[in-house]
Amino acid sequence: MKSSYEEQWGLADRASSKASKIASPRDGAGFPKDHGAGSSKKDSKGKRVSINSPSNLSSSSTGKEGGKSSGLGIQPNASGPSGDGPQSGGPSSAGSAGGPPSSGGKGAGGSQKPAVPSQKSMTKAERRDLQEKQRAEKAARVSAGLPASGKKAAQVVSQPNSGFSPNPSKSLATSFPGVEAEKAIAAAESTGQAKKRERLTKEIGLFAHLDPPKFANTVMAPKDLHPAVVNVGLQMAQFKICGANARCVATMNAFRKAIQDYQTPPNTTLSRHMQTYLNPHISYLVTCRPMAVSMGNAIRFLKYEIGRNLELPDEDARSLFLEKIDNFIRDRITMADQVIISLGLQKIQDGDVILTYARSSVVQGLLLAAHAKGIKFKVIVVDSRPRFEGKQLLRTLANAGVPCTYVLLTAIGHVMREVSKVILGAHSLLSNGALYSRAGTAVVAMSAHERKIPVIVCCETYKFSERVQLDSFVQNEIGNPDELVNDQHNNYGHSSIRCHDNVHLKLLNLLYDLTPSEFVTVVITEVGLIPCTSVPVILREFL
């Protein structure tokens, strides 16, 4: 027969402890019936927790000492890890943290801890339940503005001048002064947003394999990141820097500043430690937003140049790497765009009505160059929600004096009757000849192909990819679904909060689509005019 001590501390048979979700209040021998202002009870794990009122059965508690850490998995004045069982302590901690008071000849400190079942003796289901409980406690601590660690959270709560208050109506900015408030708010917001976005994304089974939308969080970033890389990552996450060329140039310039300011650690050389130094910067950019094909090719080029110059002195290696970055931007992007523009001018004639979709930097340069050359033509800019990138192209062309028409993607069938050529930009050209570009490009290309209108794609060769993709479902990027419903110009009162509360509504914001090669007439590159099927040849012979 089990002793009363074993029954009270959850060491009795597990079957009896699982038979009842909530045990009766403890009133056995050796335990007082009243601890402070309330009583105590057993939870489903057989542990003792103090309660002050029936309302304290929830995770949020407003008690004095023990209620401050309720639901957060922390125990004030605890010496062991939080959430692992009852802790030994003095009489004051016994009433607040649920530990047994000292009895017999043990003294006030309680030198002997009660035995707690180890995880090795637990079943797989019990260990899983324990892990889920610890995760919930960690999330509760982060959302409350406390450190994720139970020990650190207990130290913050136990400090008299910490300013922490478990009252949810009290903002985190007033609970933690200065920089600590910003860190607490950022951690709480990032945790809540990530879980919400992941839940919304996973609801659509066809795209469950894709990563949820990513949001930059400088609090979780490594401390030794270069400020230029952090700045670029934040701007990419907020779509202040968008477009394959702009993102690649910004990334390479940020790496250039990082290499320029790099200080070689002792007992190593710059060339051998450079890749180790750049890897956290690359990982941070990926956490801000999935890496573009252009960025991946540029980073591979930089790593290749670093790997083949390992024996150079530090200053020579630094100068060489900076020169390689400048040469890449000049040869593969700047000069390549100029060659594409010169070749594209041969395809624009007087009286043409050119349709383009969204905004591409090389297409914009081509249209401006054709207008500066004196060619008389009109431009139809097709745009779509939620980013409306075509507005920036429309503003630039209109200020330059180019006759323009602006329509949304839904009107593509109406305006396509007057179009003579379609000129599009590209995010990437895949090895099977498919065009990977902004969502909506496939609709424009297929609509033009149906009416026998030539589709011209302007793409630099550094955007070519060896990847093969047959549809837009295998690989894509999911944007913030709130952008689909958060529109400051609408008159219907839509908001993401109302849409999230609707269980029958699922939001999906895909950023790219795939256009099959049969819908593209020709691709203009810096090596000439080629068909889509020549992408593997260019990759094999020139790159």
mmCIF file of N, CA and C in Angstrom, residues 304-425:
data_model
loop_
_atom_site.group_PDB
_atom_site.id
_atom_site.type_symbol
_atom_site.label_atom_id
_atom_site.label_comp_id
_atom_site.label_asym_id
_atom_site.label_seq_id
_atom_site.Cartn_x
_atom_site.Cartn_y
_atom_site.Cartn_z
ATOM 1 N N TYR A 304 32.581 30.935 -54.472
ATOM 2 C CA TYR A 304 33.545 30.298 -55.363
ATOM 3 C C TYR A 304 34.836 31.105 -55.425
ATOM 4 N N GLU A 305 34.728 32.417 -55.514
ATOM 5 C CA GLU A 305 35.919 33.257 -55.570
ATOM 6 C C GLU A 305 36.678 33.224 -54.251
ATOM 7 N N ILE A 306 35.966 33.118 -53.149
ATOM 8 C CA ILE A 306 36.646 33.018 -51.854
ATOM 9 C C ILE A 306 37.380 31.689 -51.740
ATOM 10 N N GLY A 307 36.746 30.601 -52.198
ATOM 11 C CA GLY A 307 37.345 29.282 -52.066
ATOM 12 C C GLY A 307 38.573 29.063 -52.927
ATOM 13 N N ARG A 308 38.678 29.789 -54.035
ATOM 14 C CA ARG A 308 39.827 29.571 -54.919
ATOM 15 C C ARG A 308 40.976 30.530 -54.647
ATOM 16 N N ASN A 309 40.871 31.328 -53.574
ATOM 17 C CA ASN A 309 41.950 32.260 -53.216
ATOM 18 C C ASN A 309 42.221 32.187 -51.717
ATOM 19 N N LEU A 310 42.508 30.986 -51.235
ATOM 20 C CA LEU A 310 42.694 30.782 -49.800
ATOM 21 C C LEU A 310 44.093 31.144 -49.318
ATOM 22 N N GLU A 311 45.053 31.248 -50.203
ATOM 23 C CA GLU A 311 46.437 31.454 -49.777
ATOM 24 C C GLU A 311 46.887 32.906 -49.877
ATOM 25 N N LEU A 312 45.986 33.802 -50.230
ATOM 26 C CA LEU A 312 46.378 35.203 -50.372
ATOM 27 C C LEU A 312 46.522 35.867 -49.006
ATOM 28 N N PRO A 313 47.382 36.857 -48.888
ATOM 29 C CA PRO A 313 47.426 37.659 -47.648
ATOM 30 C C PRO A 313 46.100 38.378 -47.417
ATOM 31 N N ASP A 314 45.899 38.819 -46.195
ATOM 32 C CA ASP A 314 44.600 39.361 -45.820
ATOM 33 C C ASP A 314 44.205 40.574 -46.658
ATOM 34 N N GLU A 315 45.062 41.543 -46.770
ATOM 35 C CA GLU A 315 44.712 42.760 -47.494
ATOM 36 C C GLU A 315 44.550 42.497 -48.983
ATOM 37 N N ASP A 316 45.358 41.630 -49.533
ATOM 38 C CA ASP A 316 45.197 41.281 -50.944
ATOM 39 C C ASP A 316 43.885 40.544 -51.178
ATOM 40 N N ALA A 317 43.561 39.650 -50.271
ATOM 41 C CA ALA A 317 42.299 38.919 -50.404
ATOM 42 C C ALA A 317 41.108 39.860 -50.265
ATOM 43 N N ARG A 318 41.174 40.793 -49.329
ATOM 44 C CA ARG A 318 40.086 41.745 -49.151
ATOM 45 C C ARG A 318 39.883 42.574 -50.429
ATOM 46 N N SER A 319 40.964 43.081 -50.977
ATOM 47 C CA SER A 319 40.864 43.882 -52.200
ATOM 48 C C SER A 319 40.327 43.062 -53.367
ATOM 49 N N LEU A 320 40.746 41.796 -53.445
ATOM 50 C CA LEU A 320 40.286 40.938 -54.531
ATOM 51 C C LEU A 320 38.786 40.663 -54.415
ATOM 52 N N PHE A 321 38.308 40.374 -53.208
ATOM 53 C CA PHE A 321 36.887 40.069 -53.031
ATOM 54 C C PHE A 321 36.024 41.297 -53.326
ATOM 55 N N LEU A 322 36.464 42.466 -52.901
ATOM 56 C CA LEU A 322 35.711 43.686 -53.202
ATOM 57 C C LEU A 322 35.690 43.940 -54.707
ATOM 58 N N GLU A 323 36.794 43.672 -55.368
ATOM 59 C CA GLU A 323 36.838 43.861 -56.828
ATOM 60 C C GLU A 323 35.926 42.863 -57.537
ATOM 61 N N LYS A 324 35.872 41.627 -57.069
ATOM 62 C CA LYS A 324 34.999 40.623 -57.684
ATOM 63 C C LYS A 324 33.530 41.000 -57.536
ATOM 64 N N ILE A 325 33.161 41.551 -56.384
ATOM 65 C CA ILE A 325 31.777 41.986 -56.194
ATOM 66 C C ILE A 325 31.435 43.116 -57.151
ATOM 67 N N ASP A 326 32.319 44.085 -57.268
ATOM 68 C CA ASP A 326 32.074 45.196 -58.197
ATOM 69 C C ASP A 326 31.987 44.706 -59.636
ATOM 70 N N ASN A 327 32.848 43.774 -60.010
ATOM 71 C CA ASN A 327 32.822 43.253 -61.377
ATOM 72 C C ASN A 327 31.542 42.473 -61.657
ATOM 73 N N PHE A 328 31.063 41.740 -60.676
ATOM 74 C CA PHE A 328 29.821 40.987 -60.868
ATOM 75 C C PHE A 328 28.650 41.926 -61.103
ATOM 76 N N ILE A 329 28.533 42.958 -60.281
ATOM 77 C CA ILE A 329 27.429 43.902 -60.455
ATOM 78 C C ILE A 329 27.543 44.620 -61.796
ATOM 79 N N ARG A 330 28.754 44.972 -62.185
ATOM 80 C CA ARG A 330 28.935 45.699 -63.439
ATOM 81 C C ARG A 330 28.690 44.812 -64.658
ATOM 82 N N ASP A 331 29.289 43.619 -64.676
ATOM 83 C CA ASP A 331 29.226 42.780 -65.872
ATOM 84 C C ASP A 331 27.908 42.036 -66.000
ATOM 85 N N ARG A 332 27.420 41.452 -64.901
ATOM 86 C CA ARG A 332 26.266 40.566 -64.977
ATOM 87 C C ARG A 332 24.937 41.285 -64.839
ATOM 88 N N ILE A 333 24.947 42.525 -64.337
ATOM 89 C CA ILE A 333 23.681 43.238 -64.142
ATOM 90 C C ILE A 333 23.653 44.537 -64.941
ATOM 91 N N THR A 334 24.566 45.459 -64.638
ATOM 92 C CA THR A 334 24.520 46.779 -65.273
ATOM 93 C C THR A 334 24.775 46.702 -66.772
ATOM 94 N N MET A 335 25.909 46.125 -67.166
ATOM 95 C CA MET A 335 26.218 46.012 -68.587
ATOM 96 C C MET A 335 25.277 45.049 -69.300
ATOM 97 N N ALA A 336 24.854 44.006 -68.633
ATOM 98 C CA ALA A 336 23.901 43.072 -69.243
ATOM 99 C C ALA A 336 22.590 43.771 -69.571
ATOM 100 N N ASP A 337 22.113 44.631 -68.668
ATOM 101 C CA ASP A 337 20.877 45.376 -68.948
ATOM 102 C C ASP A 337 21.049 46.310 -70.139
ATOM 103 N N GLN A 338 22.194 46.928 -70.261
ATOM 104 C CA GLN A 338 22.426 47.825 -71.402
ATOM 105 C C GLN A 338 22.433 47.056 -72.718
ATOM 106 N N VAL A 339 23.023 45.865 -72.731
ATOM 107 C CA VAL A 339 23.013 45.051 -73.950
ATOM 108 C C VAL A 339 21.600 44.596 -74.276
ATOM 109 N N ILE A 340 20.831 44.203 -73.260
ATOM 110 C CA ILE A 340 19.439 43.778 -73.490
ATOM 111 C C ILE A 340 18.615 44.932 -74.046
ATOM 112 N N ILE A 341 18.834 46.135 -73.543
ATOM 113 C CA ILE A 341 18.097 47.294 -74.039
ATOM 114 C C ILE A 341 18.449 47.580 -75.493
ATOM 115 N N SER A 342 19.722 47.482 -75.828
ATOM 116 C CA SER A 342 20.119 47.736 -77.217
ATOM 117 C C SER A 342 19.537 46.693 -78.163
ATOM 118 N N LEU A 343 19.450 45.426 -77.730
ATOM 119 C CA LEU A 343 18.839 44.399 -78.567
ATOM 120 C C LEU A 343 17.323 44.547 -78.619
ATOM 121 N N GLY A 344 16.728 44.982 -77.512
ATOM 122 C CA GLY A 344 15.280 45.141 -77.490
ATOM 123 C C GLY A 344 14.783 46.303 -78.325
ATOM 124 N N LEU A 345 15.632 47.314 -78.544
ATOM 125 C CA LEU A 345 15.221 48.446 -79.382
ATOM 126 C C LEU A 345 14.945 48.016 -80.819
ATOM 127 N N GLN A 346 15.556 46.931 -81.251
ATOM 128 C CA GLN A 346 15.314 46.446 -82.604
ATOM 129 C C GLN A 346 13.914 45.856 -82.757
ATOM 130 N N LYS A 347 13.252 45.544 -81.665
ATOM 131 C CA LYS A 347 11.929 44.925 -81.717
ATOM 132 C C LYS A 347 10.792 45.928 -81.535
ATOM 133 N N ILE A 348 11.107 47.168 -81.262
ATOM 134 C CA ILE A 348 10.071 48.188 -81.071
ATOM 135 C C ILE A 348 10.061 49.090 -82.285
ATOM 136 N N GLN A 349 8.889 49.276 -82.878
ATOM 137 C CA GLN A 349 8.738 50.081 -84.081
ATOM 138 C C GLN A 349 7.675 51.139 -83.859
ATOM 139 N N ASP A 350 7.624 52.083 -84.771
ATOM 140 C CA ASP A 350 6.613 53.139 -84.697
ATOM 141 C C ASP A 350 5.211 52.546 -84.808
ATOM 142 N N GLY A 351 4.313 53.066 -83.976
ATOM 143 C CA GLY A 351 2.927 52.618 -83.995
ATOM 144 C C GLY A 351 2.651 51.397 -83.147
ATOM 145 N N ASP A 352 3.646 50.844 -82.494
ATOM 146 C CA ASP A 352 3.423 49.668 -81.656
ATOM 147 C C ASP A 352 2.623 50.027 -80.408
ATOM 148 N N VAL A 353 1.827 49.069 -79.998
ATOM 149 C CA VAL A 353 1.140 49.137 -78.705
ATOM 150 C C VAL A 353 1.714 48.018 -77.848
ATOM 151 N N ILE A 354 2.507 48.377 -76.890
ATOM 152 C CA ILE A 354 3.263 47.412 -76.087
ATOM 153 C C ILE A 354 2.554 47.223 -74.750
ATOM 154 N N LEU A 355 2.327 45.981 -74.408
ATOM 155 C CA LEU A 355 1.725 45.649 -73.111
ATOM 156 C C LEU A 355 2.801 45.054 -72.221
ATOM 157 N N THR A 356 2.850 45.494 -70.980
ATOM 158 C CA THR A 356 3.755 44.947 -69.979
ATOM 159 C C THR A 356 3.001 44.742 -68.678
ATOM 160 N N TYR A 357 3.518 43.848 -67.875
ATOM 161 C CA TYR A 357 2.839 43.485 -66.623
ATOM 162 C C TYR A 357 3.698 43.856 -65.430
ATOM 163 N N ALA A 358 3.061 44.467 -64.423
ATOM 164 C CA ALA A 358 3.736 44.879 -63.180
ATOM 165 C C ALA A 358 4.907 45.791 -63.522
ATOM 166 N N ARG A 359 6.057 45.550 -62.902
ATOM 167 C CA ARG A 359 7.212 46.404 -63.160
ATOM 168 C C ARG A 359 8.480 45.572 -63.181
ATOM 169 N N SER A 360 9.263 45.765 -64.236
ATOM 170 C CA SER A 360 10.593 45.177 -64.353
ATOM 171 C C SER A 360 11.567 46.294 -64.661
ATOM 172 N N SER A 361 12.701 46.299 -63.969
ATOM 173 C CA SER A 361 13.665 47.385 -64.146
ATOM 174 C C SER A 361 14.228 47.402 -65.560
ATOM 175 N N VAL A 362 14.499 46.227 -66.153
ATOM 176 C CA VAL A 362 15.065 46.198 -67.493
ATOM 177 C C VAL A 362 14.019 46.570 -68.537
ATOM 178 N N VAL A 363 12.763 46.176 -68.327
ATOM 179 C CA VAL A 363 11.699 46.579 -69.251
ATOM 180 C C VAL A 363 11.468 48.079 -69.166
ATOM 181 N N GLN A 364 11.514 48.624 -67.980
ATOM 182 C CA GLN A 364 11.372 50.073 -67.828
ATOM 183 C C GLN A 364 12.500 50.805 -68.562
ATOM 184 N N GLY A 365 13.734 50.324 -68.426
ATOM 185 C CA GLY A 365 14.840 50.947 -69.147
ATOM 186 C C GLY A 365 14.686 50.838 -70.652
ATOM 187 N N LEU A 366 14.165 49.702 -71.132
ATOM 188 C CA LEU A 366 13.956 49.521 -72.567
ATOM 189 C C LEU A 366 12.919 50.497 -73.103
ATOM 190 N N LEU A 367 11.805 50.680 -72.410
ATOM 191 C CA LEU A 367 10.754 51.584 -72.877
ATOM 192 C C LEU A 367 11.223 53.035 -72.833
ATOM 193 N N LEU A 368 11.961 53.399 -71.806
ATOM 194 C CA LEU A 368 12.475 54.769 -71.738
ATOM 195 C C LEU A 368 13.504 55.028 -72.840
ATOM 196 N N ALA A 369 14.333 54.028 -73.139
ATOM 197 C CA ALA A 369 15.317 54.190 -74.210
ATOM 198 C C ALA A 369 14.643 54.303 -75.575
ATOM 199 N N ALA A 370 13.579 53.532 -75.791
ATOM 200 C CA ALA A 370 12.855 53.624 -77.061
ATOM 201 C C ALA A 370 12.193 54.984 -77.217
ATOM 202 N N HIS A 371 11.657 55.510 -76.139
ATOM 203 C CA HIS A 371 11.049 56.847 -76.214
ATOM 204 C C HIS A 371 12.113 57.914 -76.438
ATOM 205 N N ALA A 372 13.263 57.783 -75.783
ATOM 206 C CA ALA A 372 14.342 58.754 -75.993
ATOM 207 C C ALA A 372 14.890 58.684 -77.410
ATOM 208 N N LYS A 373 14.802 57.534 -78.047
ATOM 209 C CA LYS A 373 15.268 57.383 -79.430
ATOM 210 C C LYS A 373 14.314 58.002 -80.442
ATOM 211 N N GLY A 374 13.109 58.355 -80.001
ATOM 212 C CA GLY A 374 12.134 58.974 -80.884
ATOM 213 C C GLY A 374 11.118 58.036 -81.479
ATOM 214 N N ILE A 375 11.052 56.805 -81.009
ATOM 215 C CA ILE A 375 10.069 55.850 -81.516
ATOM 216 C C ILE A 375 8.699 56.194 -80.929
ATOM 217 N N LYS A 376 7.677 56.230 -81.809
ATOM 218 C CA LYS A 376 6.322 56.555 -81.384
ATOM 219 C C LYS A 376 5.577 55.256 -81.059
ATOM 220 N N PHE A 377 5.228 55.088 -79.831
ATOM 221 C CA PHE A 377 4.515 53.883 -79.412
ATOM 222 C C PHE A 377 3.705 54.202 -78.167
ATOM 223 N N LYS A 378 2.809 53.282 -77.825
ATOM 224 C CA LYS A 378 1.979 53.397 -76.641
ATOM 225 C C LYS A 378 2.245 52.204 -75.724
ATOM 226 N N VAL A 379 2.001 52.410 -74.481
ATOM 227 C CA VAL A 379 2.244 51.368 -73.478
ATOM 228 C C VAL A 379 0.965 51.130 -72.688
ATOM 229 N N ILE A 380 0.630 49.858 -72.505
ATOM 230 C CA ILE A 380 -0.474 49.452 -71.628
ATOM 231 C C ILE A 380 0.152 48.740 -70.432
ATOM 232 N N VAL A 381 -0.003 49.309 -69.273
ATOM 233 C CA VAL A 381 0.533 48.735 -68.035
ATOM 234 C C VAL A 381 -0.580 47.949 -67.348
ATOM 235 N N VAL A 382 -0.380 46.650 -67.217
ATOM 236 C CA VAL A 382 -1.329 45.782 -66.527
ATOM 237 C C VAL A 382 -0.812 45.533 -65.112
ATOM 238 N N ASP A 383 -1.693 45.662 -64.157
ATOM 239 C CA ASP A 383 -1.286 45.545 -62.755
ATOM 240 C C ASP A 383 -2.264 44.656 -62.016
ATOM 241 N N SER A 384 -1.926 44.285 -60.803
ATOM 242 C CA SER A 384 -2.794 43.432 -59.990
ATOM 243 C C SER A 384 -2.528 43.693 -58.519
ATOM 244 N N ARG A 385 -3.482 43.307 -57.703
ATOM 245 C CA ARG A 385 -3.320 43.375 -56.268
ATOM 246 C C ARG A 385 -2.447 42.205 -55.806
ATOM 247 N N PRO A 386 -1.836 42.293 -54.625
ATOM 248 C CA PRO A 386 -1.961 43.382 -53.654
ATOM 249 C C PRO A 386 -0.834 44.410 -53.699
ATOM 250 N N ARG A 387 0.224 44.174 -54.491
ATOM 251 C CA ARG A 387 1.389 45.048 -54.427
ATOM 252 C C ARG A 387 1.287 46.250 -55.354
ATOM 253 N N PHE A 388 0.561 46.121 -56.472
ATOM 254 C CA PHE A 388 0.396 47.226 -57.423
ATOM 255 C C PHE A 388 1.757 47.803 -57.845
ATOM 256 N N GLU A 389 2.663 46.918 -58.253
ATOM 257 C CA GLU A 389 3.987 47.372 -58.663
ATOM 258 C C GLU A 389 3.937 48.181 -59.954
ATOM 259 N N GLY A 390 2.910 47.966 -60.774
ATOM 260 C CA GLY A 390 2.829 48.686 -62.027
ATOM 261 C C GLY A 390 2.624 50.177 -61.871
ATOM 262 N N LYS A 391 2.189 50.611 -60.714
ATOM 263 C CA LYS A 391 1.976 52.051 -60.516
ATOM 264 C C LYS A 391 3.293 52.822 -60.580
ATOM 265 N N GLN A 392 4.346 52.232 -60.063
ATOM 266 C CA GLN A 392 5.639 52.907 -60.121
ATOM 267 C C GLN A 392 6.138 53.006 -61.562
ATOM 268 N N LEU A 393 5.949 51.937 -62.356
ATOM 269 C CA LEU A 393 6.313 51.991 -63.766
ATOM 270 C C LEU A 393 5.461 53.010 -64.499
ATOM 271 N N LEU A 394 4.177 53.035 -64.218
ATOM 272 C CA LEU A 394 3.285 54.000 -64.866
ATOM 273 C C LEU A 394 3.698 55.426 -64.551
ATOM 274 N N ARG A 395 4.055 55.701 -63.315
ATOM 275 C CA ARG A 395 4.464 57.045 -62.928
ATOM 276 C C ARG A 395 5.744 57.459 -63.648
ATOM 277 N N THR A 396 6.679 56.531 -63.759
ATOM 278 C CA THR A 396 7.948 56.847 -64.434
ATOM 279 C C THR A 396 7.738 57.115 -65.919
ATOM 280 N N LEU A 397 6.955 56.274 -66.584
ATOM 281 C CA LEU A 397 6.729 56.456 -68.015
ATOM 282 C C LEU A 397 5.914 57.717 -68.298
ATOM 283 N N ALA A 398 4.919 57.983 -67.473
ATOM 284 C CA ALA A 398 4.096 59.174 -67.692
ATOM 285 C C ALA A 398 4.909 60.448 -67.495
ATOM 286 N N ASN A 399 5.791 60.459 -66.513
ATOM 287 C CA ASN A 399 6.644 61.637 -66.308
ATOM 288 C C ASN A 399 7.622 61.843 -67.461
ATOM 289 N N ALA A 400 7.986 60.744 -68.133
ATOM 290 C CA ALA A 400 8.891 60.851 -69.283
ATOM 291 C C ALA A 400 8.164 61.230 -70.565
ATOM 292 N N GLY A 401 6.835 61.254 -70.544
ATOM 293 C CA GLY A 401 6.067 61.633 -71.722
ATOM 294 C C GLY A 401 5.622 60.480 -72.588
ATOM 295 N N VAL A 402 5.661 59.259 -72.104
ATOM 296 C CA VAL A 402 5.216 58.104 -72.875
ATOM 297 C C VAL A 402 3.708 57.951 -72.713
ATOM 298 N N PRO A 403 2.936 57.836 -73.802
ATOM 299 C CA PRO A 403 1.485 57.620 -73.691
ATOM 300 C C PRO A 403 1.211 56.263 -73.028
ATOM 301 N N CYS A 404 0.445 56.257 -71.960
ATOM 302 C CA CYS A 404 0.222 55.041 -71.173
ATOM 303 C C CYS A 404 -1.257 54.823 -70.910
ATOM 304 N N THR A 405 -1.593 53.572 -70.713
ATOM 305 C CA THR A 405 -2.914 53.151 -70.266
ATOM 306 C C THR A 405 -2.704 52.190 -69.105
ATOM 307 N N TYR A 406 -3.491 52.355 -68.058
ATOM 308 C CA TYR A 406 -3.330 51.535 -66.861
ATOM 309 C C TYR A 406 -4.607 50.748 -66.626
ATOM 310 N N VAL A 407 -4.477 49.422 -66.585
ATOM 311 C CA VAL A 407 -5.624 48.549 -66.322
ATOM 312 C C VAL A 407 -5.195 47.479 -65.334
ATOM 313 N N LEU A 408 -6.179 46.846 -64.735
ATOM 314 C CA LEU A 408 -5.917 45.719 -63.859
ATOM 315 C C LEU A 408 -5.959 44.413 -64.645
ATOM 316 N N LEU A 409 -5.480 43.363 -64.008
ATOM 317 C CA LEU A 409 -5.363 42.081 -64.688
ATOM 318 C C LEU A 409 -6.718 41.545 -65.131
ATOM 319 N N THR A 410 -7.758 41.929 -64.448
ATOM 320 C CA THR A 410 -9.094 41.442 -64.812
ATOM 321 C C THR A 410 -9.555 41.972 -66.163
ATOM 322 N N ALA A 411 -8.953 43.044 -66.655
ATOM 323 C CA ALA A 411 -9.338 43.623 -67.948
ATOM 324 C C ALA A 411 -8.394 43.221 -69.067
ATOM 325 N N ILE A 412 -7.618 42.166 -68.879
ATOM 326 C CA ILE A 412 -6.619 41.786 -69.871
ATOM 327 C C ILE A 412 -7.267 41.369 -71.185
ATOM 328 N N GLY A 413 -8.420 40.727 -71.116
ATOM 329 C CA GLY A 413 -9.085 40.304 -72.345
ATOM 330 C C GLY A 413 -9.607 41.459 -73.169
ATOM 331 N N HIS A 414 -9.926 42.560 -72.526
ATOM 332 C CA HIS A 414 -10.464 43.716 -73.239
ATOM 333 C C HIS A 414 -9.367 44.484 -73.970
ATOM 334 N N VAL A 415 -8.205 44.675 -73.353
ATOM 335 C CA VAL A 415 -7.154 45.506 -73.946
ATOM 336 C C VAL A 415 -6.246 44.710 -74.869
ATOM 337 N N MET A 416 -6.280 43.389 -74.789
ATOM 338 C CA MET A 416 -5.368 42.594 -75.597
ATOM 339 C C MET A 416 -5.663 42.715 -77.090
ATOM 340 N N ARG A 417 -6.835 43.169 -77.450
ATOM 341 C CA ARG A 417 -7.185 43.282 -78.864
ATOM 342 C C ARG A 417 -6.381 44.353 -79.572
ATOM 343 N N GLU A 418 -5.902 45.376 -78.854
ATOM 344 C CA GLU A 418 -5.129 46.441 -79.490
ATOM 345 C C GLU A 418 -3.638 46.263 -79.381
ATOM 346 N N VAL A 419 -3.175 45.216 -78.701
ATOM 347 C CA VAL A 419 -1.753 45.043 -78.413
ATOM 348 C C VAL A 419 -1.046 44.444 -79.629
ATOM 349 N N SER A 420 0.160 44.946 -79.908
ATOM 350 C CA SER A 420 0.987 44.387 -80.974
ATOM 351 C C SER A 420 2.157 43.562 -80.434
ATOM 352 N N LYS A 421 2.651 43.870 -79.230
ATOM 353 C CA LYS A 421 3.753 43.115 -78.610
ATOM 354 C C LYS A 421 3.554 43.100 -77.098
ATOM 355 N N VAL A 422 4.014 42.028 -76.495
ATOM 356 C CA VAL A 422 4.008 41.900 -75.033
ATOM 357 C C VAL A 422 5.461 41.751 -74.596
ATOM 358 N N ILE A 423 5.921 42.635 -73.730
ATOM 359 C CA ILE A 423 7.289 42.599 -73.202
ATOM 360 C C ILE A 423 7.208 42.402 -71.690
ATOM 361 N N LEU A 424 7.852 41.360 -71.204
ATOM 362 C CA LEU A 424 7.759 40.986 -69.796
ATOM 363 C C LEU A 424 9.150 40.877 -69.188
ATOM 364 N N GLY A 425 9.209 41.061 -67.888
ATOM 365 C CA GLY A 425 10.416 40.794 -67.123
ATOM 366 C C GLY A 425 10.382 39.377 -66.574
#
